[in-house]
mmCIF file with all atom_site columns, C-alpha atoms in Angstrom:
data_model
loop_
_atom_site.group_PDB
_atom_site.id
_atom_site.type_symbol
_atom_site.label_atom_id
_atom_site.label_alt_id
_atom_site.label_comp_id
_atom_site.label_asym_id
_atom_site.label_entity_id
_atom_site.label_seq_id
_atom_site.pdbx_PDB_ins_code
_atom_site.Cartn_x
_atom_site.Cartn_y
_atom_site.Cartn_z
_atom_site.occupancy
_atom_site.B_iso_or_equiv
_atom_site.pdbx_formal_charge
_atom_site.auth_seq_id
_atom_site.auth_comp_id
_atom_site.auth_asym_id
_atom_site.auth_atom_id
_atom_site.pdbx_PDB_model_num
ATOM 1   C CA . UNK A 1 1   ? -11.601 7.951   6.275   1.00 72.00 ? 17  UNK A CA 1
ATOM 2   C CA . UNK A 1 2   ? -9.379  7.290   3.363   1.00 82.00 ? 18  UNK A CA 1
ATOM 3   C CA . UNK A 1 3   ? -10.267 7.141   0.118   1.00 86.00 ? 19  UNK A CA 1
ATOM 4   C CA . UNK A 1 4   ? -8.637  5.491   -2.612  1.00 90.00 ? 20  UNK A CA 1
ATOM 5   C CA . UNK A 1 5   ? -8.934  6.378   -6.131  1.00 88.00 ? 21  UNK A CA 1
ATOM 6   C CA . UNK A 1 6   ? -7.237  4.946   -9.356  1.00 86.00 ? 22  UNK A CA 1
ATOM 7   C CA . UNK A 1 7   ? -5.540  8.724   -9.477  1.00 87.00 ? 23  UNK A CA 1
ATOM 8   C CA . UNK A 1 8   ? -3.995  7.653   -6.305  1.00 90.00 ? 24  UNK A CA 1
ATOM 9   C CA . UNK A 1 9   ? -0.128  6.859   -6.274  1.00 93.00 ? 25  UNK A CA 1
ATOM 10  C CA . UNK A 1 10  ? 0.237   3.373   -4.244  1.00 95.00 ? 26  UNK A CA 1
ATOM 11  C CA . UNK A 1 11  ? 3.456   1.903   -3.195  1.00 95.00 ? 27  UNK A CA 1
ATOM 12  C CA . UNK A 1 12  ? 4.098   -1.214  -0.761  1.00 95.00 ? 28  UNK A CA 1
ATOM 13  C CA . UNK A 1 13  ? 7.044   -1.110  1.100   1.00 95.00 ? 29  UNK A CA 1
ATOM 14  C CA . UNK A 1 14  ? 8.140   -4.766  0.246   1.00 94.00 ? 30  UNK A CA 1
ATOM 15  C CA . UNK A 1 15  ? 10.390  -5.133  3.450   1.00 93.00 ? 31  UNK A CA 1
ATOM 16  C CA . UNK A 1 16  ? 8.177   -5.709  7.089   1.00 94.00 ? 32  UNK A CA 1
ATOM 17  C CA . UNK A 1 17  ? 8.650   -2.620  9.470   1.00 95.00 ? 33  UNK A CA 1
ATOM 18  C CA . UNK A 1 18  ? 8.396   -2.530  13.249  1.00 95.00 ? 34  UNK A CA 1
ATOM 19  C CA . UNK A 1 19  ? 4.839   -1.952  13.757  1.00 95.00 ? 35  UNK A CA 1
ATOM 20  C CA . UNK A 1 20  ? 5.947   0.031   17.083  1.00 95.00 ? 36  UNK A CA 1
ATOM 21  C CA . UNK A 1 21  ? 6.787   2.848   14.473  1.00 95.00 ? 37  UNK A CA 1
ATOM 22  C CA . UNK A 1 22  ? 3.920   5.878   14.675  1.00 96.00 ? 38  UNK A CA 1
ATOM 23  C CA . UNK A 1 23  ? 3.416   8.332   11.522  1.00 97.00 ? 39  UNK A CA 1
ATOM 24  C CA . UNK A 1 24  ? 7.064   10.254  12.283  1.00 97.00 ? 40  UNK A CA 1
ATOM 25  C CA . UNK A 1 25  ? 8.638   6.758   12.243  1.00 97.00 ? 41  UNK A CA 1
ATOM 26  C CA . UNK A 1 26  ? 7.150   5.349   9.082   1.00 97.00 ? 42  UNK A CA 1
ATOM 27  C CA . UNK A 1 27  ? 7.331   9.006   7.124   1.00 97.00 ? 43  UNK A CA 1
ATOM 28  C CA . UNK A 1 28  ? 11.392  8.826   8.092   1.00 96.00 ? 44  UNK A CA 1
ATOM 29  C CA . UNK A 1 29  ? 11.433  5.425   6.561   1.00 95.00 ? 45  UNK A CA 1
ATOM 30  C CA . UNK A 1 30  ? 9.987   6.790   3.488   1.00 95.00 ? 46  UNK A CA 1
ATOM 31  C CA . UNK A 1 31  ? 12.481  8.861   2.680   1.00 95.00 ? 47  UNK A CA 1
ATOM 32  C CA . UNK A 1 32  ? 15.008  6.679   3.753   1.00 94.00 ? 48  UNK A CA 1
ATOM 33  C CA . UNK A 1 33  ? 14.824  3.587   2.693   1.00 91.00 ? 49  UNK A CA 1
ATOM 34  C CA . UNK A 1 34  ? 12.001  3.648   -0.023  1.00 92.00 ? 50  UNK A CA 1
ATOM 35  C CA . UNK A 1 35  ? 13.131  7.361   -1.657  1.00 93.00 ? 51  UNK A CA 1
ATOM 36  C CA . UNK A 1 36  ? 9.718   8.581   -1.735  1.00 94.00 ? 52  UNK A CA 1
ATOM 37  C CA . UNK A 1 37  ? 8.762   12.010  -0.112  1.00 96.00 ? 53  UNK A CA 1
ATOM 38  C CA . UNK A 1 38  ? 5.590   10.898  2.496   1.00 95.00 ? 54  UNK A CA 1
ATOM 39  C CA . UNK A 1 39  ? 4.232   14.400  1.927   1.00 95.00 ? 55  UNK A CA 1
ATOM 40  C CA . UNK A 1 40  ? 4.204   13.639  -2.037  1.00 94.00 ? 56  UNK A CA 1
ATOM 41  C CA . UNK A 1 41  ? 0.316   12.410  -1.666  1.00 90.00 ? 57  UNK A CA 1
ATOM 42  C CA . UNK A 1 42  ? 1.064   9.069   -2.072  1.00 94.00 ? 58  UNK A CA 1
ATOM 43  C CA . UNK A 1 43  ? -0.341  6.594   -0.159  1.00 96.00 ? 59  UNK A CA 1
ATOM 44  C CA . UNK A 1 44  ? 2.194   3.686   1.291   1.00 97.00 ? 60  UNK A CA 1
ATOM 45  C CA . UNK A 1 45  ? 1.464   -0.171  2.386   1.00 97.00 ? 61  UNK A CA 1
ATOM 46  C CA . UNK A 1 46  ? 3.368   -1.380  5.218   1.00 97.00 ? 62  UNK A CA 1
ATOM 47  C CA . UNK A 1 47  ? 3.183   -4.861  6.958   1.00 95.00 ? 63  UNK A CA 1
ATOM 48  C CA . UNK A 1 48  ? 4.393   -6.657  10.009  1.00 96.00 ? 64  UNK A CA 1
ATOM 49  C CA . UNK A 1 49  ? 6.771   -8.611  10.397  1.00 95.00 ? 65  UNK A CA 1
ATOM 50  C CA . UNK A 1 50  ? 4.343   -11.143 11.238  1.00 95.00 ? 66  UNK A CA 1
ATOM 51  C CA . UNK A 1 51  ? 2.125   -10.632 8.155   1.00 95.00 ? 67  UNK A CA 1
ATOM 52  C CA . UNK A 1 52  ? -0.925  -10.124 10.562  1.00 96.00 ? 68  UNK A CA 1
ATOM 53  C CA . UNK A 1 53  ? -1.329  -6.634  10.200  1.00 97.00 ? 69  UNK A CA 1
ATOM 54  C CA . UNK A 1 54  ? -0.925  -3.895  7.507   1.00 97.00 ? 70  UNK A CA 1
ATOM 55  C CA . UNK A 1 55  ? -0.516  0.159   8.168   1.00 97.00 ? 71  UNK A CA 1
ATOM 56  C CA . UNK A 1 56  ? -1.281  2.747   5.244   1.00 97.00 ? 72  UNK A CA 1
ATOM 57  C CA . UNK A 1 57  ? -0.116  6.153   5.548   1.00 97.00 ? 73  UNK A CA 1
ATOM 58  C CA . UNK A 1 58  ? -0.938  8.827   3.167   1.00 96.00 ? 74  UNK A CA 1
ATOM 59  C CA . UNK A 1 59  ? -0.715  13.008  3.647   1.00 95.00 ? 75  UNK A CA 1
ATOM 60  C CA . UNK A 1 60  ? -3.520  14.736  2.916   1.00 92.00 ? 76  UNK A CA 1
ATOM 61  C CA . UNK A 1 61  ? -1.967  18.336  2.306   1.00 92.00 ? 77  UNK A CA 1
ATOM 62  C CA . UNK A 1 62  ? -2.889  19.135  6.021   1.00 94.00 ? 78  UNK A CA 1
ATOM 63  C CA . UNK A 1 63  ? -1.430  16.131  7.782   1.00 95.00 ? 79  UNK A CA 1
ATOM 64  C CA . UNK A 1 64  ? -0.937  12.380  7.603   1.00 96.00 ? 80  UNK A CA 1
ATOM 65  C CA . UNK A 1 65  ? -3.506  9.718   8.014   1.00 95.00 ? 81  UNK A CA 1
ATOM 66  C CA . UNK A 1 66  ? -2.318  6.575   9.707   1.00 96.00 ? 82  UNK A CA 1
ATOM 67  C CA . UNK A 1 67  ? -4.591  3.333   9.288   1.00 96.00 ? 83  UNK A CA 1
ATOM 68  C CA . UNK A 1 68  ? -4.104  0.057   10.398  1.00 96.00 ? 84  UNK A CA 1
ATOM 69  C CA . UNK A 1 69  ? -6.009  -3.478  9.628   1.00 96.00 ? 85  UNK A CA 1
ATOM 70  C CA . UNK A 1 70  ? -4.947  -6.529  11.447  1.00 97.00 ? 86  UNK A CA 1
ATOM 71  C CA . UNK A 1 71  ? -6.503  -9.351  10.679  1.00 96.00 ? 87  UNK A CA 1
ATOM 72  C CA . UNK A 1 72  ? -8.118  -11.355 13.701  1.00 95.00 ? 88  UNK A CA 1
ATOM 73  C CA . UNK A 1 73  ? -7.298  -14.879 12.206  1.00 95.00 ? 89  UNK A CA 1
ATOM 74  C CA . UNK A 1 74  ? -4.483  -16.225 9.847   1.00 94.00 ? 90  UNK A CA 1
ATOM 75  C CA . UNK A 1 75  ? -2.008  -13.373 8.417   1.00 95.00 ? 91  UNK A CA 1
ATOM 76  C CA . UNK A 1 76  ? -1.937  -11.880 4.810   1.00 93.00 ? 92  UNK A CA 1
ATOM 77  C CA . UNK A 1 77  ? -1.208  -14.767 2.105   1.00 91.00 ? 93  UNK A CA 1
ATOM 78  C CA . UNK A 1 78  ? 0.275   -12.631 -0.750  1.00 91.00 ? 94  UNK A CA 1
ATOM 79  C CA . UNK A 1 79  ? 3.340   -9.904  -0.183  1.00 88.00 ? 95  UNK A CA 1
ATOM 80  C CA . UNK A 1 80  ? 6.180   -9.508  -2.841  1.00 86.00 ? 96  UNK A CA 1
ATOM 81  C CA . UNK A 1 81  ? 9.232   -11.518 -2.765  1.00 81.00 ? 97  UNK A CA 1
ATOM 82  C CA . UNK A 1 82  ? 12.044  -9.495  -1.340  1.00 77.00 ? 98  UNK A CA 1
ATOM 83  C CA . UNK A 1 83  ? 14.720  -8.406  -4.271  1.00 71.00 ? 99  UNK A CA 1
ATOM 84  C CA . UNK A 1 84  ? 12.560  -6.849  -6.356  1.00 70.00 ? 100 UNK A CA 1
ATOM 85  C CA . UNK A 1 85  ? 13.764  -3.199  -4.677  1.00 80.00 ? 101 UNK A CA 1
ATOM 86  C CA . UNK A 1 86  ? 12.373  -1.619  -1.670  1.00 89.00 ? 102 UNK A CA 1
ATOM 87  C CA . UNK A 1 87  ? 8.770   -0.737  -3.340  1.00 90.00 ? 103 UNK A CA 1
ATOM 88  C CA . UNK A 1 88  ? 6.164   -1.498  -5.860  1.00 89.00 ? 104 UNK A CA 1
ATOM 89  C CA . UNK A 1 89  ? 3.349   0.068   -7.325  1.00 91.00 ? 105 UNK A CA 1
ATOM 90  C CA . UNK A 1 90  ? -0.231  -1.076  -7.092  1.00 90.00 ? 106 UNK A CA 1
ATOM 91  C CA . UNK A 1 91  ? -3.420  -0.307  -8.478  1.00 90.00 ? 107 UNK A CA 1
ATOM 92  C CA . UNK A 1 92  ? -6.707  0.988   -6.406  1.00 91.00 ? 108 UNK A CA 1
ATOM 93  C CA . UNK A 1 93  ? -8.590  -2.332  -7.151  1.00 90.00 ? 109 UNK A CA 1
ATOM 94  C CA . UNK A 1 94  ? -5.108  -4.499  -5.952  1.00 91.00 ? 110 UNK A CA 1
ATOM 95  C CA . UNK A 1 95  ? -5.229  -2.398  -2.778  1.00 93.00 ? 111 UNK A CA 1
ATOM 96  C CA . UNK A 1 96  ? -8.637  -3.405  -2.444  1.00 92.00 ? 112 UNK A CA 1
ATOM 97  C CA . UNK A 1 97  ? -7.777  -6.995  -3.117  1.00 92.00 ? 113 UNK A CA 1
ATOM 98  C CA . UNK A 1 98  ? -4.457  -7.101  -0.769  1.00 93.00 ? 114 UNK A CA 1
ATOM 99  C CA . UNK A 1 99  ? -7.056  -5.442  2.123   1.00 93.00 ? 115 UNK A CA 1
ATOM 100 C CA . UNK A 1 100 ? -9.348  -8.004  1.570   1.00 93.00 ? 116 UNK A CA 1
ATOM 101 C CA . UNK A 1 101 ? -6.277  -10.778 2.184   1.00 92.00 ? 117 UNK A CA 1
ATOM 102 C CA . UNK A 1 102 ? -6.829  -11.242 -1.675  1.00 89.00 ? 118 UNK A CA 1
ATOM 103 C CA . UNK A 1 103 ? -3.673  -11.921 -4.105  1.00 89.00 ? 119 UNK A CA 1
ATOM 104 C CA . UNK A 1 104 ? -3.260  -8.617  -6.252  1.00 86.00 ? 120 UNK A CA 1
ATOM 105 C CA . UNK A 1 105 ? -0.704  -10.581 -8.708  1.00 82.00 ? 121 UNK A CA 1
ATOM 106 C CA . UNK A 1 106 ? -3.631  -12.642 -9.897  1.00 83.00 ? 122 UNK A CA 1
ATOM 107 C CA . UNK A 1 107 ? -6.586  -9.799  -10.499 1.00 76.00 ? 123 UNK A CA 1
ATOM 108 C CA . UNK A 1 108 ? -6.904  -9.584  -14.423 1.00 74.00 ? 124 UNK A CA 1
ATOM 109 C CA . UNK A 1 109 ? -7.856  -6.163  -14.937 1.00 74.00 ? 125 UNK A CA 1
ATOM 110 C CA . UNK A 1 110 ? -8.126  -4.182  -18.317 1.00 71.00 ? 126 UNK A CA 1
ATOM 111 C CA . UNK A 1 111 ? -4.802  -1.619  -18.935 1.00 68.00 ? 127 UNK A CA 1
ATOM 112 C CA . UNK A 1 112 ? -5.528  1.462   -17.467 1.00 65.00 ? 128 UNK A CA 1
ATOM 113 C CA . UNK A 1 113 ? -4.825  3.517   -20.450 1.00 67.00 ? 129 UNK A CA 1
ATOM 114 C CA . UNK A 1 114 ? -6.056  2.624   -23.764 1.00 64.00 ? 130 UNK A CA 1
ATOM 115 C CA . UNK A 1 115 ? -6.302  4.453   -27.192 1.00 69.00 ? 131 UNK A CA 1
ATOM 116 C CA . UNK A 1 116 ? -9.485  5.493   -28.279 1.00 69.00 ? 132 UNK A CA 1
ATOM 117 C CA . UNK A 1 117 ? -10.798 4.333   -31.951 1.00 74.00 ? 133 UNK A CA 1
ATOM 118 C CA . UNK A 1 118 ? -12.630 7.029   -33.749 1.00 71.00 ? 134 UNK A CA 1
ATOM 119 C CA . UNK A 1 119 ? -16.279 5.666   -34.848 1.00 65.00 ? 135 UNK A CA 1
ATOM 120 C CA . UNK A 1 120 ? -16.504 5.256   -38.493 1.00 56.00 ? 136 UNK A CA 1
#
């Protein structure tokens, strides 16, 4: 099982991969075309060319997990527009969101750092 924290690092790859690709093909593409180190503990998005199905790949310190939702009707509704580089970052509860076939641009949250105000 994976879990994923708001600690976590999250990137989606915004280009579709060949969903043919196993962990050793998806880790190479890491460092290749997204400049990210798979074994960093970060935990990447991919998606199909199809936008049916999604694979997340994270290392765990001992080896990589590989999971993979497909969706049994429709495909995913929301992805980044291509141009915008070859990543992006996400926050746990957008993960949750894109999993869910949710739109993660459109999830007001509350900053995830704010200052604290001393009590008078």
């Amino acid at each position: 099982m994976i879990q994923i924290t708001p600690q976590m690092r999250l990137l989606l790859a915004i280009d579709p991969v060949d969903f043919r690709k196993g962990i050793d093909g998806l880790a190479s593409l890491c460092r290749q075309a997204l400049g990210t180190d798979p074994m960093s503990g970060a935990l990447i998005v991919f998606r199909s060319r199809s936008r049916r199905a999604l694979k997340l790949l994270v290392y765990d310190g001992q080896g990589f997990w590989l999971a993979q939702k497909r969706l049994s009707q429709g495909r995913f509704a929301w992805w980044p527009a291509a141009g915008h580089g070859t990543s992006c970052r996400l926050e746990a509860h957008q993960l949750h969101l894109l999993l869910w076939n949710g739109d993660p641009s459109r999830a007001p949250s509350a900053p995830m750092w704010r200052p604290l105000t001393l009590g008078a």
